[in-house]
Amino acid sequence: MTKDLGKRSFLSVAADSSFSLQNLPLGVFSTRANSTRRVGARLGDFVIDLAFLEARGLLGTAHPVFQGPDLTAFMALGHLAWAAFRARLMMLLGAENPVLRDDSAALASCLVAVSEATLYLPAPIGDYTDFYSSMEHARNVGIMFRDKENPLLPNWKHLPVGYHGRSSSIVPSGTPILRPHGQVKGGEEATPSFRPCAQLDFELEVAFWVGKDSELGLPIPLSQASEYLFGVTLLNDWSARDIQRWEYVPLGPFVSKSFATSISPWIVSLEALAPFAVEAVVQDPEPLAYLRGTRRVQYDMQLEVLLKTGRMQRFERISLSNFRNLYWTMDQQLAHHTVTGCNVRRGDLMASGTISGADPSSYGSMLELAWAGTKPLRLQETGESRIFLEDGDEILLRAWCQGDGYRVGLGDVTGVVLPARKI
Ligand code: MN
């Protein structure tokens, strides 16, 4: 498939905008003039009001699915309808199509400047799972936390390791992050104490949304997994490393990660990512049959982390990674998640785990970038250094696929660290 579909909109979109006509991610928004939460698509600097276009009969839906308050009604139509709708919307917004282009009244009603829109979580999130699918990240953490000689645990190459996270504290981009308190025990200390987290970190991740219910007791075969993938979103899994280090054995992270998780407000479809599909890494040893398939796909998507301290004027890049670095695919994650018969539901969110590459400049967390505090990061603008996040620090995650003259991006995820509450 060519990376340039030759499609342009009658609305102008900057070449470096993440939201080209080839993207058209979906989200939920409201405006001051109309406080109803409803579904919109993003194109350039506009939110296209799909509730309005649907009510005008321009979207071909048999019954209303975009009127709000979230995306679950549209998800329920199924993967063939998702793809058909995307094609229809691309056509409606295409430069050659006069239907909307030449209807200035309709245009005035359906175009909302993104600066005028309030964005929400796209759907109520039922269950949230976080995987651990980047080998470089798992290896780095293994070296720092456990055993230099055997950084990967014996199961790691046989199954996509994950843990059940917490959906109640998933927040949209821009929500400030309160530094948590928790129970911590330093290596030299005899007993634990209760104090504000001193090792607050981010994790660069991409998450997929489940768009279809599965049946309890019936695993999703790898070959059918893609029918359940509604789209992807950028995610920051805020992590309290000092709390995590003390609590995580033997059942994994608990309150060290459940205090906040930030996501971008847009869901990018798998069809929009398709031109950027690349062959996934060859797995050795070969996994068991239920995790083996012909569609071994990752996506060539640049991932960037930027930091701005309270004293800085501008964001500075601290990491450049790529979605294709993952060892386990989304299909494998979903097949494994359901292999014992666990059902999934529309609105479930499943994150990749921190996405680190082989090069130190591509590490997806502060823990790895500053190598557990031994290699402080120096920031150019102010000369400040960081080993973990301090109060007033703001993290910005970005993600985009680069086509010929256009981009398909996931939308920013930001969050500023606020001082711990006084207790
Ligand atoms: Mn994580």
PDB file of C-alpha atoms in Angstrom, residues 132-279:
ATOM      1  CA  TYR A 132       5.355  -5.193  29.473  1.00  0.00           C
ATOM      2  CA  SER A 133       6.076  -5.861  25.823  1.00  0.00           C
ATOM      3  CA  SER A 134       9.295  -3.994  25.062  1.00  0.00           C
ATOM      4  CA  MET A 135      12.244  -6.338  25.511  1.00  0.00           C
ATOM      5  CA  GLU A 136      14.672  -3.452  25.937  1.00  0.00           C
ATOM      6  CA  HIS A 137      12.568  -1.964  28.741  1.00  0.00           C
ATOM      7  CA  ALA A 138      12.097  -5.320  30.494  1.00  0.00           C
ATOM      8  CA  ARG A 139      15.820  -5.983  30.179  1.00  0.00           C
ATOM      9  CA  ASN A 140      16.805  -2.549  31.515  1.00  0.00           C
ATOM     10  CA  VAL A 141      14.485  -2.828  34.508  1.00  0.00           C
ATOM     11  CA  GLY A 142      15.703  -6.392  35.150  1.00  0.00           C
ATOM     12  CA  ILE A 143      19.311  -5.198  35.196  1.00  0.00           C
ATOM     13  CA  MET A 144      18.565  -2.311  37.564  1.00  0.00           C
ATOM     14  CA  PHE A 145      16.051  -3.988  39.914  1.00  0.00           C
ATOM     15  CA  ARG A 146      17.138  -7.636  39.949  1.00  0.00           C
ATOM     16  CA  ASP A 147      19.887  -9.510  38.183  1.00  0.00           C
ATOM     17  CA  LYS A 148      22.443  -8.188  35.681  1.00  0.00           C
ATOM     18  CA  GLU A 149      23.202 -11.672  34.385  1.00  0.00           C
ATOM     19  CA  ASN A 150      19.574 -12.753  33.838  1.00  0.00           C
ATOM     20  CA  PRO A 151      17.588  -9.561  33.352  1.00  0.00           C
ATOM     21  CA  LEU A 152      14.650 -11.248  31.576  1.00  0.00           C
ATOM     22  CA  LEU A 153      12.599 -13.628  33.688  1.00  0.00           C
ATOM     23  CA  PRO A 154      12.197 -17.135  32.161  1.00  0.00           C
ATOM     24  CA  ASN A 155       8.579 -16.519  31.083  1.00  0.00           C
ATOM     25  CA  TRP A 156       9.186 -13.222  29.269  1.00  0.00           C
ATOM     26  CA  LYS A 157       9.773 -14.567  25.742  1.00  0.00           C
ATOM     27  CA  HIS A 158       6.952 -17.106  26.075  1.00  0.00           C
ATOM     28  CA  LEU A 159       4.038 -14.839  26.960  1.00  0.00           C
ATOM     29  CA  PRO A 160       3.181 -11.128  26.945  1.00  0.00           C
ATOM     30  CA  VAL A 161       3.580 -10.278  30.635  1.00  0.00           C
ATOM     31  CA  GLY A 162       1.026  -7.813  32.010  1.00  0.00           C
ATOM     32  CA  TYR A 163      -0.859  -6.697  35.093  1.00  0.00           C
ATOM     33  CA  HIS A 164      -4.406  -5.541  35.747  1.00  0.00           C
ATOM     34  CA  GLY A 165      -4.345  -1.784  36.188  1.00  0.00           C
ATOM     35  CA  ARG A 166      -6.860   0.671  37.479  1.00  0.00           C
ATOM     36  CA  SER A 167      -9.351   2.384  35.160  1.00  0.00           C
ATOM     37  CA  SER A 168     -10.811   4.877  37.669  1.00  0.00           C
ATOM     38  CA  SER A 169      -7.696   7.055  37.641  1.00  0.00           C
ATOM     39  CA  ILE A 170      -7.197   7.291  33.871  1.00  0.00           C
ATOM     40  CA  VAL A 171      -7.367  10.984  32.987  1.00  0.00           C
ATOM     41  CA  PRO A 172      -7.332  12.967  29.740  1.00  0.00           C
ATOM     42  CA  SER A 173      -4.242  14.833  28.602  1.00  0.00           C
ATOM     43  CA  GLY A 174      -3.709  18.103  30.457  1.00  0.00           C
ATOM     44  CA  THR A 175      -4.894  16.862  33.845  1.00  0.00           C
ATOM     45  CA  PRO A 176      -2.324  17.863  36.524  1.00  0.00           C
ATOM     46  CA  ILE A 177      -0.692  14.972  38.400  1.00  0.00           C
ATOM     47  CA  LEU A 178      -0.525  15.172  42.180  1.00  0.00           C
ATOM     48  CA  ARG A 179       2.674  13.687  43.586  1.00  0.00           C
ATOM     49  CA  PRO A 180       1.516  10.634  45.577  1.00  0.00           C
ATOM     50  CA  HIS A 181       2.368   9.585  49.109  1.00  0.00           C
ATOM     51  CA  GLY A 182       3.088   5.975  49.840  1.00  0.00           C
ATOM     52  CA  GLN A 183       4.980   3.340  51.696  1.00  0.00           C
ATOM     53  CA  VAL A 184       8.673   3.285  50.874  1.00  0.00           C
ATOM     54  CA  LYS A 185      11.662   1.377  52.160  1.00  0.00           C
ATOM     55  CA  GLY A 186      15.106   2.409  50.970  1.00  0.00           C
ATOM     56  CA  GLY A 187      17.807  -0.241  50.584  1.00  0.00           C
ATOM     57  CA  GLU A 188      19.610   0.970  53.725  1.00  0.00           C
ATOM     58  CA  GLU A 189      16.493   1.329  55.881  1.00  0.00           C
ATOM     59  CA  ALA A 190      15.396  -1.363  58.339  1.00  0.00           C
ATOM     60  CA  THR A 191      11.697  -0.510  58.232  1.00  0.00           C
ATOM     61  CA  PRO A 192       9.396   1.204  55.743  1.00  0.00           C
ATOM     62  CA  SER A 193       8.076   4.715  56.184  1.00  0.00           C
ATOM     63  CA  PHE A 194       5.204   6.751  54.758  1.00  0.00           C
ATOM     64  CA  ARG A 195       6.286   9.761  52.697  1.00  0.00           C
ATOM     65  CA  PRO A 196       5.813  11.609  49.418  1.00  0.00           C
ATOM     66  CA  CYS A 197       7.155   9.755  46.400  1.00  0.00           C
ATOM     67  CA  ALA A 198      10.726  10.896  45.704  1.00  0.00           C
ATOM     68  CA  GLN A 199      11.108   8.958  42.445  1.00  0.00           C
ATOM     69  CA  LEU A 200       8.194  10.025  40.287  1.00  0.00           C
ATOM     70  CA  ASP A 201       8.496   8.809  36.694  1.00  0.00           C
ATOM     71  CA  PHE A 202       6.641   8.672  33.374  1.00  0.00           C
ATOM     72  CA  GLU A 203       6.266   5.696  31.034  1.00  0.00           C
ATOM     73  CA  LEU A 204       5.946   6.177  27.273  1.00  0.00           C
ATOM     74  CA  GLU A 205       3.248   3.793  26.036  1.00  0.00           C
ATOM     75  CA  VAL A 206       0.690   3.244  23.293  1.00  0.00           C
ATOM     76  CA  ALA A 207      -2.633   1.671  24.254  1.00  0.00           C
ATOM     77  CA  PHE A 208      -5.336  -0.015  22.204  1.00  0.00           C
ATOM     78  CA  TRP A 209      -9.075   0.203  22.773  1.00  0.00           C
ATOM     79  CA  VAL A 210     -11.190  -2.929  22.629  1.00  0.00           C
ATOM     80  CA  GLY A 211     -14.203  -2.178  20.412  1.00  0.00           C
ATOM     81  CA  LYS A 212     -16.107  -5.447  20.663  1.00  0.00           C
ATOM     82  CA  ASP A 213     -17.331  -7.671  23.505  1.00  0.00           C
ATOM     83  CA  SER A 214     -16.057 -11.226  23.649  1.00  0.00           C
ATOM     84  CA  GLU A 215     -17.830 -14.107  25.299  1.00  0.00           C
ATOM     85  CA  LEU A 216     -16.879 -15.383  28.748  1.00  0.00           C
ATOM     86  CA  GLY A 217     -15.146 -18.742  28.405  1.00  0.00           C
ATOM     87  CA  LEU A 218     -14.191 -18.233  24.754  1.00  0.00           C
ATOM     88  CA  PRO A 219     -10.614 -17.144  24.024  1.00  0.00           C
ATOM     89  CA  ILE A 220     -10.140 -14.748  21.095  1.00  0.00           C
ATOM     90  CA  PRO A 221      -8.058 -16.594  18.491  1.00  0.00           C
ATOM     91  CA  LEU A 222      -5.027 -14.685  17.271  1.00  0.00           C
ATOM     92  CA  SER A 223      -6.490 -14.675  13.742  1.00  0.00           C
ATOM     93  CA  GLN A 224      -9.605 -12.793  14.956  1.00  0.00           C
ATOM     94  CA  ALA A 225      -7.887 -10.388  17.332  1.00  0.00           C
ATOM     95  CA  SER A 226      -7.797  -7.494  14.860  1.00  0.00           C
ATOM     96  CA  GLU A 227     -11.628  -7.409  14.717  1.00  0.00           C
ATOM     97  CA  TYR A 228     -11.560  -6.324  18.352  1.00  0.00           C
ATOM     98  CA  LEU A 229      -9.016  -3.526  17.927  1.00  0.00           C
ATOM     99  CA  PHE A 230     -10.927  -0.256  17.691  1.00  0.00           C
ATOM    100  CA  GLY A 231      -7.862   1.965  17.613  1.00  0.00           C
ATOM    101  CA  VAL A 232      -4.920   3.312  19.542  1.00  0.00           C
ATOM    102  CA  THR A 233      -4.187   6.170  21.919  1.00  0.00           C
ATOM    103  CA  LEU A 234      -0.993   7.580  23.424  1.00  0.00           C
ATOM    104  CA  LEU A 235      -0.561   6.887  27.147  1.00  0.00           C
ATOM    105  CA  ASN A 236       1.617   7.971  30.054  1.00  0.00           C
ATOM    106  CA  ASP A 237       1.735   5.424  32.864  1.00  0.00           C
ATOM    107  CA  TRP A 238       2.875   7.663  35.755  1.00  0.00           C
ATOM    108  CA  SER A 239       4.924   5.550  38.129  1.00  0.00           C
ATOM    109  CA  ALA A 240       6.242   6.005  41.680  1.00  0.00           C
ATOM    110  CA  ARG A 241       9.470   4.009  41.504  1.00  0.00           C
ATOM    111  CA  ASP A 242      10.351   4.091  45.208  1.00  0.00           C
ATOM    112  CA  ILE A 243       6.872   2.832  46.128  1.00  0.00           C
ATOM    113  CA  GLN A 244       7.015   0.278  43.296  1.00  0.00           C
ATOM    114  CA  ARG A 245      10.361  -1.144  44.351  1.00  0.00           C
ATOM    115  CA  TRP A 246       9.068  -1.999  47.837  1.00  0.00           C
ATOM    116  CA  GLU A 247       5.613  -3.295  46.868  1.00  0.00           C
ATOM    117  CA  TYR A 248       6.009  -5.135  43.549  1.00  0.00           C
ATOM    118  CA  VAL A 249       7.142  -8.594  44.687  1.00  0.00           C
ATOM    119  CA  PRO A 250       5.461 -11.013  44.157  1.00  0.00           C
ATOM    120  CA  LEU A 251       2.274  -9.761  42.431  1.00  0.00           C
ATOM    121  CA  GLY A 252       3.549  -6.775  40.456  1.00  0.00           C
ATOM    122  CA  PRO A 253       2.851  -3.039  40.685  1.00  0.00           C
ATOM    123  CA  PHE A 254      -0.126  -1.978  42.789  1.00  0.00           C
ATOM    124  CA  VAL A 255      -0.546   1.525  44.231  1.00  0.00           C
ATOM    125  CA  SER A 256       2.728   2.735  42.669  1.00  0.00           C
ATOM    126  CA  LYS A 257       0.952   3.048  39.317  1.00  0.00           C
ATOM    127  CA  SER A 258      -2.728   3.342  40.140  1.00  0.00           C
ATOM    128  CA  PHE A 259      -2.731   7.015  41.191  1.00  0.00           C
ATOM    129  CA  ALA A 260      -2.846   8.389  37.626  1.00  0.00           C
ATOM    130  CA  THR A 261      -2.579   7.369  33.980  1.00  0.00           C
ATOM    131  CA  SER A 262      -2.868  10.031  31.251  1.00  0.00           C
ATOM    132  CA  ILE A 263      -4.140   9.427  27.722  1.00  0.00           C
ATOM    133  CA  SER A 264      -4.514  11.436  24.538  1.00  0.00           C
ATOM    134  CA  PRO A 265      -8.169  12.258  23.818  1.00  0.00           C
ATOM    135  CA  TRP A 266      -8.142  10.815  20.266  1.00  0.00           C
ATOM    136  CA  ILE A 267      -8.469   7.243  19.042  1.00  0.00           C
ATOM    137  CA  VAL A 268      -6.616   6.518  15.800  1.00  0.00           C
ATOM    138  CA  SER A 269      -7.986   3.593  13.785  1.00  0.00           C
ATOM    139  CA  LEU A 270      -5.945   0.624  12.634  1.00  0.00           C
ATOM    140  CA  GLU A 271      -6.902   1.561   9.038  1.00  0.00           C
ATOM    141  CA  ALA A 272      -5.166   4.917   9.483  1.00  0.00           C
ATOM    142  CA  LEU A 273      -2.049   3.122  10.739  1.00  0.00           C
ATOM    143  CA  ALA A 274      -2.117   0.433   8.013  1.00  0.00           C
ATOM    144  CA  PRO A 275       0.198   2.258   5.560  1.00  0.00           C
ATOM    145  CA  PHE A 276       2.848   2.283   8.280  1.00  0.00           C
ATOM    146  CA  ALA A 277       2.712  -1.421   9.108  1.00  0.00           C
ATOM    147  CA  VAL A 278       6.080  -3.124   9.295  1.00  0.00           C
ATOM    148  CA  GLU A 279       7.109  -6.700   9.895  1.00  0.00           C
TER     149      GLU A 279
END
